mmCIF file with all atom_site columns, C-alpha atoms in Angstrom:
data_model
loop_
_atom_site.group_PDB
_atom_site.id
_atom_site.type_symbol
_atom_site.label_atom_id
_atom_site.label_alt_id
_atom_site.label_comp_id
_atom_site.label_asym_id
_atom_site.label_entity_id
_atom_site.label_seq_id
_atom_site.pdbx_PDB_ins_code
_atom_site.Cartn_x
_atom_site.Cartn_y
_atom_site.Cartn_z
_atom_site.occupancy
_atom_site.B_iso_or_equiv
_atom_site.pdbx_formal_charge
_atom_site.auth_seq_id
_atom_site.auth_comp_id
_atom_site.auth_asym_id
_atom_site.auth_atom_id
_atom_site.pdbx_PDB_model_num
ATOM 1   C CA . UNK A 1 1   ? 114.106 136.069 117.920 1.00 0.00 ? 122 UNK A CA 1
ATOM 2   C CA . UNK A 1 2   ? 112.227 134.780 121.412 1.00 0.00 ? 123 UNK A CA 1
ATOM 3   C CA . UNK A 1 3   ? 114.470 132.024 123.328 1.00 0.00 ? 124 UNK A CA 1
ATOM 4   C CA . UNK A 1 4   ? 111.550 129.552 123.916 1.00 0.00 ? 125 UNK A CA 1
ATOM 5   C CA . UNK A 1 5   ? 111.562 126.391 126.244 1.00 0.00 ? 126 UNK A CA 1
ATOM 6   C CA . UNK A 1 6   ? 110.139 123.060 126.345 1.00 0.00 ? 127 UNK A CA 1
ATOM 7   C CA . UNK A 1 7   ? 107.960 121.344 128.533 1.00 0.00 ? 128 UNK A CA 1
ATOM 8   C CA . UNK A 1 8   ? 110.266 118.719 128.775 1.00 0.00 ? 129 UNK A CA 1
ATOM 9   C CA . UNK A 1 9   ? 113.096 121.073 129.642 1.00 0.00 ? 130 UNK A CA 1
ATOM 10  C CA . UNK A 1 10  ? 111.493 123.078 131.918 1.00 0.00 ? 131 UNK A CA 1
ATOM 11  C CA . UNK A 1 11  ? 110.416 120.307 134.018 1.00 0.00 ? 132 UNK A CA 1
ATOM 12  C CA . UNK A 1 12  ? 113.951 118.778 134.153 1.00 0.00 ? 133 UNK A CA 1
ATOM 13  C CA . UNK A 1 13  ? 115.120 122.358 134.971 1.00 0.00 ? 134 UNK A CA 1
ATOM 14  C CA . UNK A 1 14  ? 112.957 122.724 138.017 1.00 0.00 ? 135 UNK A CA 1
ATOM 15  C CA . UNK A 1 15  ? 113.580 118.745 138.733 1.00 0.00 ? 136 UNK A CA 1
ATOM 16  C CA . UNK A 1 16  ? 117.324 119.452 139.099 1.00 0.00 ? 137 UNK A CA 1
ATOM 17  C CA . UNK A 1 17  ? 117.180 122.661 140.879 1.00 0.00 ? 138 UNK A CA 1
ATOM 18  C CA . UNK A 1 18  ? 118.239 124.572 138.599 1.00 0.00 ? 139 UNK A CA 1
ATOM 19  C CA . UNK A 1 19  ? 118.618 128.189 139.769 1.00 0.00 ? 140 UNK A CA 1
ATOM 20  C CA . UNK A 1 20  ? 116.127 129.953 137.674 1.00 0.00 ? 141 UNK A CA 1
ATOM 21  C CA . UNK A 1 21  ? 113.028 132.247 138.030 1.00 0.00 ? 142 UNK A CA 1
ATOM 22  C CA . UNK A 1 22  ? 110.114 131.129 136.932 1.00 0.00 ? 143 UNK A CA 1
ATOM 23  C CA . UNK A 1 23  ? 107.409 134.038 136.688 1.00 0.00 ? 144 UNK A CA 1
ATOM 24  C CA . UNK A 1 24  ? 103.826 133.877 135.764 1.00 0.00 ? 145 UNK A CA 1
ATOM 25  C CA . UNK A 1 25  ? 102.851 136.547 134.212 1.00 0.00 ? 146 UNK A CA 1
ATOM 26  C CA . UNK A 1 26  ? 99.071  136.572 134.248 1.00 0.00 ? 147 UNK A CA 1
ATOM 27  C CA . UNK A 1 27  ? 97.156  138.490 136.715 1.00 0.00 ? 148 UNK A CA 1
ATOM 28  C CA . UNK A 1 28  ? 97.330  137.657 140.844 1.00 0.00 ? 149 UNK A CA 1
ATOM 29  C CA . UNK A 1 29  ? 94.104  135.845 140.614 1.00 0.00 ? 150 UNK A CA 1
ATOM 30  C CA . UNK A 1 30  ? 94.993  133.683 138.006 1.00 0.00 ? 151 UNK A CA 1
ATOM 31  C CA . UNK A 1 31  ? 98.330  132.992 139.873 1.00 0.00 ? 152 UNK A CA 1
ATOM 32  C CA . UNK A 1 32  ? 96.348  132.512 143.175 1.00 0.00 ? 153 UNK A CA 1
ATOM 33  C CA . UNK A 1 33  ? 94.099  129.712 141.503 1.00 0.00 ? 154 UNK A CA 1
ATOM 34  C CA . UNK A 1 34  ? 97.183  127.719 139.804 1.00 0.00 ? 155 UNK A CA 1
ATOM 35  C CA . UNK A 1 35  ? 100.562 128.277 138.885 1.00 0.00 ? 156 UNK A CA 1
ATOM 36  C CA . UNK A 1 36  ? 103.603 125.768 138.408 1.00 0.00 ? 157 UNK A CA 1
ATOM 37  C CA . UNK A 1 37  ? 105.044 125.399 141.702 1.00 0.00 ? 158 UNK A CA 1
ATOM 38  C CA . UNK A 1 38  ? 108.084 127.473 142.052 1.00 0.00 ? 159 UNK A CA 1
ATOM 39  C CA . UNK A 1 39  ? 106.964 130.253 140.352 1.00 0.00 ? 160 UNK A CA 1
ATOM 40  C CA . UNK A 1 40  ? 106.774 134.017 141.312 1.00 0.00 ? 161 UNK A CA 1
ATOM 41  C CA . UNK A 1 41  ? 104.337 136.698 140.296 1.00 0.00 ? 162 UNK A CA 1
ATOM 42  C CA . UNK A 1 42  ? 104.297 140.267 140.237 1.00 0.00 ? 163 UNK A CA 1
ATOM 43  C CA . UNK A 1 43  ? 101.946 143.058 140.130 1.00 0.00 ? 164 UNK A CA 1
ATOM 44  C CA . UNK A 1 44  ? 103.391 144.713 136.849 1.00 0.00 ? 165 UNK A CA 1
ATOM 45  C CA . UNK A 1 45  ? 106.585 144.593 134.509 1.00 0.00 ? 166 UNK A CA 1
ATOM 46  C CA . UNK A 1 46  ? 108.110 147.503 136.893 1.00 0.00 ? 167 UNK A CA 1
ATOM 47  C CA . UNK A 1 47  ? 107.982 145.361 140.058 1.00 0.00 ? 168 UNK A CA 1
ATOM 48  C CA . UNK A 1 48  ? 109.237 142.382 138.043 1.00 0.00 ? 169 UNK A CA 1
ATOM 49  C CA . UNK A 1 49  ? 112.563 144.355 136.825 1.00 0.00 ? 170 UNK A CA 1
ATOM 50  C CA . UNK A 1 50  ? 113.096 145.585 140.396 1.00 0.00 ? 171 UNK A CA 1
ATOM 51  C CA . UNK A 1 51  ? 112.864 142.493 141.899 1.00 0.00 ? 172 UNK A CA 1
ATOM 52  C CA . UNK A 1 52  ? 114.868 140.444 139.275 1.00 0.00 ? 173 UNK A CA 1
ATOM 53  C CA . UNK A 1 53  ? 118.524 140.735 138.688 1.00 0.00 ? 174 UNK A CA 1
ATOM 54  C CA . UNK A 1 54  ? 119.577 141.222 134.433 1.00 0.00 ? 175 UNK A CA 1
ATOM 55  C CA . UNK A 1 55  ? 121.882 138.174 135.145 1.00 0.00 ? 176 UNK A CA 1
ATOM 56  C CA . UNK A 1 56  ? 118.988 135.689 136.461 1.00 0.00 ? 177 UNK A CA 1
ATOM 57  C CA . UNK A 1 57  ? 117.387 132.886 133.853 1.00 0.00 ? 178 UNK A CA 1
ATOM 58  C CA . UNK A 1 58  ? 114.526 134.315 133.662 1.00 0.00 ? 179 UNK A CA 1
ATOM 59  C CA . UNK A 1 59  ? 111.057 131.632 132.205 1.00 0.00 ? 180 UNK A CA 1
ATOM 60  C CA . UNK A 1 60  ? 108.385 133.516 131.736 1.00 0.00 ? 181 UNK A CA 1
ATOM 61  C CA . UNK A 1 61  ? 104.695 131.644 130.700 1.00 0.00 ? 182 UNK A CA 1
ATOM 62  C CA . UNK A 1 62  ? 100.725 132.274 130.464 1.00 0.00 ? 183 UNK A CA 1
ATOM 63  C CA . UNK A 1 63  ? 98.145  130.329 129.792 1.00 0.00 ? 184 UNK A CA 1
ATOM 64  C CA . UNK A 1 64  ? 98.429  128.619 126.591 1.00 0.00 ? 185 UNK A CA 1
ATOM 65  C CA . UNK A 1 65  ? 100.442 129.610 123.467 1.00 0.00 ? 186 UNK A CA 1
ATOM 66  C CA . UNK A 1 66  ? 98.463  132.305 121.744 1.00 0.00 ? 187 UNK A CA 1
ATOM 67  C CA . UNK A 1 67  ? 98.313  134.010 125.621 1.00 0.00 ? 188 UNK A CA 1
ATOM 68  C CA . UNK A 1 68  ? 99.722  136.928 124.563 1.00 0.00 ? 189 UNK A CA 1
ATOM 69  C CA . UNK A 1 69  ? 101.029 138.440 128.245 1.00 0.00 ? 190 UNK A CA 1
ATOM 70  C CA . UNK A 1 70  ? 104.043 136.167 128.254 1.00 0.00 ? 191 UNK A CA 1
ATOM 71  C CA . UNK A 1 71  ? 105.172 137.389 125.137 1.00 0.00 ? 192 UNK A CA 1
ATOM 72  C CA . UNK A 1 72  ? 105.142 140.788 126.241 1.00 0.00 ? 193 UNK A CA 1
ATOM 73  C CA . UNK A 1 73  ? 106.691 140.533 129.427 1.00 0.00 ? 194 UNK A CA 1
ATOM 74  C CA . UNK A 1 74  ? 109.166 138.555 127.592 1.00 0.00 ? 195 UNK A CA 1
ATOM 75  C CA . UNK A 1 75  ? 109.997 140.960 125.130 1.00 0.00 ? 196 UNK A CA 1
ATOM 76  C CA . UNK A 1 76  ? 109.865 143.685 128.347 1.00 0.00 ? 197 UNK A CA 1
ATOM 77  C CA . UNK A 1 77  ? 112.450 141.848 130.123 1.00 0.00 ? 198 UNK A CA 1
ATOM 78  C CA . UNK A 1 78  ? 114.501 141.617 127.161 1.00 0.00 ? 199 UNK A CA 1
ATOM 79  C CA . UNK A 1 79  ? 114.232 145.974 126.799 1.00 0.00 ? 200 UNK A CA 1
ATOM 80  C CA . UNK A 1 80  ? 114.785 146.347 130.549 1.00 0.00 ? 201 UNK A CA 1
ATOM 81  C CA . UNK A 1 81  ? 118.189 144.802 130.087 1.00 0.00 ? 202 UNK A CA 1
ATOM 82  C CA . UNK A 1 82  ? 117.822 141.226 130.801 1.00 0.00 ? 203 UNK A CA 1
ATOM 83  C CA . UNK A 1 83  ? 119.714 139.058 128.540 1.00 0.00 ? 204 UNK A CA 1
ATOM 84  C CA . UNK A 1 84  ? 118.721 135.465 129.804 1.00 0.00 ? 205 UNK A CA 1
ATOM 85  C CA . UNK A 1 85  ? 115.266 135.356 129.183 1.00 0.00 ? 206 UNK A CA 1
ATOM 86  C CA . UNK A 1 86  ? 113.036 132.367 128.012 1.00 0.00 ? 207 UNK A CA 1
ATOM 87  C CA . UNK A 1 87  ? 109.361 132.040 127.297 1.00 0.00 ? 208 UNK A CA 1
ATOM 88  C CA . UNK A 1 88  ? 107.766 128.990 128.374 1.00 0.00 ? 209 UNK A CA 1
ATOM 89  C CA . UNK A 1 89  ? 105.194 129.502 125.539 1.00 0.00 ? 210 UNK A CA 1
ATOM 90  C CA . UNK A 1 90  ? 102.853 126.133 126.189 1.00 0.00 ? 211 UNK A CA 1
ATOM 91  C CA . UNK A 1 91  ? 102.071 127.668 129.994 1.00 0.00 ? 212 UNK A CA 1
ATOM 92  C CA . UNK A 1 92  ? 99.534  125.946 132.256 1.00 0.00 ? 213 UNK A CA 1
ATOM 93  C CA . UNK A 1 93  ? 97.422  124.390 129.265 1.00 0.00 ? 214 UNK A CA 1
ATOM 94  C CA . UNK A 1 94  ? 100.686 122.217 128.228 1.00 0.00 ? 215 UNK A CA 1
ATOM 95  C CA . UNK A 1 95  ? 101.756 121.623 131.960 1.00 0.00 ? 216 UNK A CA 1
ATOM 96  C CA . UNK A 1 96  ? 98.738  120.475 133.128 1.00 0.00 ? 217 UNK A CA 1
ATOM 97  C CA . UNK A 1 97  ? 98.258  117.976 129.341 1.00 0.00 ? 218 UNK A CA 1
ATOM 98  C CA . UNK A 1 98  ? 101.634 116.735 130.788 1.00 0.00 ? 219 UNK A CA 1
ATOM 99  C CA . UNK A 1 99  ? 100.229 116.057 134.415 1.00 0.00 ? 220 UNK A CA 1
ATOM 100 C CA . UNK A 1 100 ? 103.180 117.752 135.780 1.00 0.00 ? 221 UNK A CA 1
ATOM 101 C CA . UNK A 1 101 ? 102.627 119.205 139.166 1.00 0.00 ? 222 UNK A CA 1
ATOM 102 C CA . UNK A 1 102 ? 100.448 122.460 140.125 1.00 0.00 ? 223 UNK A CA 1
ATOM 103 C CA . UNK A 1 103 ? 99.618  124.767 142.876 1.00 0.00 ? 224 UNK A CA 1
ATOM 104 C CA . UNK A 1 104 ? 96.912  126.803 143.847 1.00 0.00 ? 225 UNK A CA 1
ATOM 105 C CA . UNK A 1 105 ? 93.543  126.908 145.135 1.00 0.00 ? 226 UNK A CA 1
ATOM 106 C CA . UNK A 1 106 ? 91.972  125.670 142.252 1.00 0.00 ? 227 UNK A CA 1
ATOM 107 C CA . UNK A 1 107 ? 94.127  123.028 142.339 1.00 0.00 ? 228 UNK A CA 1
ATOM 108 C CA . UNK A 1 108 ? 93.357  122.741 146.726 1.00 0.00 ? 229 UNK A CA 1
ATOM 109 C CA . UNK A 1 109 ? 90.052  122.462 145.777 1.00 0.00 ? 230 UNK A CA 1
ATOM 110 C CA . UNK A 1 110 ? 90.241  119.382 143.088 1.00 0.00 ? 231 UNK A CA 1
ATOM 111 C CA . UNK A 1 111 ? 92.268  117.587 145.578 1.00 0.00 ? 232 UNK A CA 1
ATOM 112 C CA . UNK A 1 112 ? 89.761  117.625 148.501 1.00 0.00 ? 233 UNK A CA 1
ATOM 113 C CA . UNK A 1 113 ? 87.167  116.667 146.398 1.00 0.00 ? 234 UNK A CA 1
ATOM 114 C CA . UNK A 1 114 ? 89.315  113.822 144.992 1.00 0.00 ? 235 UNK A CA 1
ATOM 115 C CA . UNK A 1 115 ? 89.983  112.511 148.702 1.00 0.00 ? 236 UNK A CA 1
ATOM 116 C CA . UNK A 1 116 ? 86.141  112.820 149.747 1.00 0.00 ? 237 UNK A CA 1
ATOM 117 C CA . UNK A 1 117 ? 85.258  110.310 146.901 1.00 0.00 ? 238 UNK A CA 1
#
C-alpha cells in the first residue's frame, strides 16, 4: 500500500525543518517553471537512487493526483530499497489551491507583473 501525505502535513513538515527530501518528479522544465521550495529534481529514477540515501524520508509529488510520474517513482524508490517513502499525491495543483509558497520562473514572472500593477 502507498504511504501518502497531506497537504497539511507536508507543509508543517517543511515549516519545522524537518529533515526530509522533497523531490519533484516531473521533467526539468516543469521543475524550472515551479516547484515547492525545497525540493530537488533529478534527471531519471537512476540519478535519484544515487543521490538519495535508503534511510532518507523521501516525498515524492507531480502535478495533480491522477499525475501518474509520482506514483512511479514512488513505487521505484520503494524497489530500489528505500523504505521511507511518501507520495505527496495532491502535488502543485493542491499546493498552489492552498496558497502555500512556490518557486520558479513561472512563479518570477507572476510576481513582477504583480509589482508593476
Amino acid at each position: 500500500m502507498m504511504n501518502i501525505i497531506s497537504r497539511e502535513a507536508l507543509k508543517k513538515k517543511l515549516d519545522c525543518g524537518d529533515d526530509l527530501k522533497l523531490v519533484m518528479a516531473l521533467d526539468r522544465r516543469a521543475y524550472e517553471k515551479m516547484h515547492i521550495p525545497g525540493s530537488l529534481h533529478f534527471a531519471n529514477i537512476m540519478e535519484t537512487v544515487k543521490s538519495l540515501h535508503p534511510e532518507d524520508e523521501v516525498v515524492v509529488y507531480c502535478s495533480n493526483p491522477k499525475c501518474p510520474v509520482s506514483i512511479h517513482a514512488y513505487y521505484a524508490l520503494v524497489r530500489y530499497g528505500f523504505r521511507h517513502v511518501s507520495r505527496f499525491a495532491g502535488g502543485l495543483d493542491e499546493w498552489l489551491e492552498a496558497g502555500y509558497p512556490l518557486e520558479g520562473s513561472m512563479i518570477q514572472q507572476t510576481e513582477t507583473v504583480n509589482n508593476m500593477e
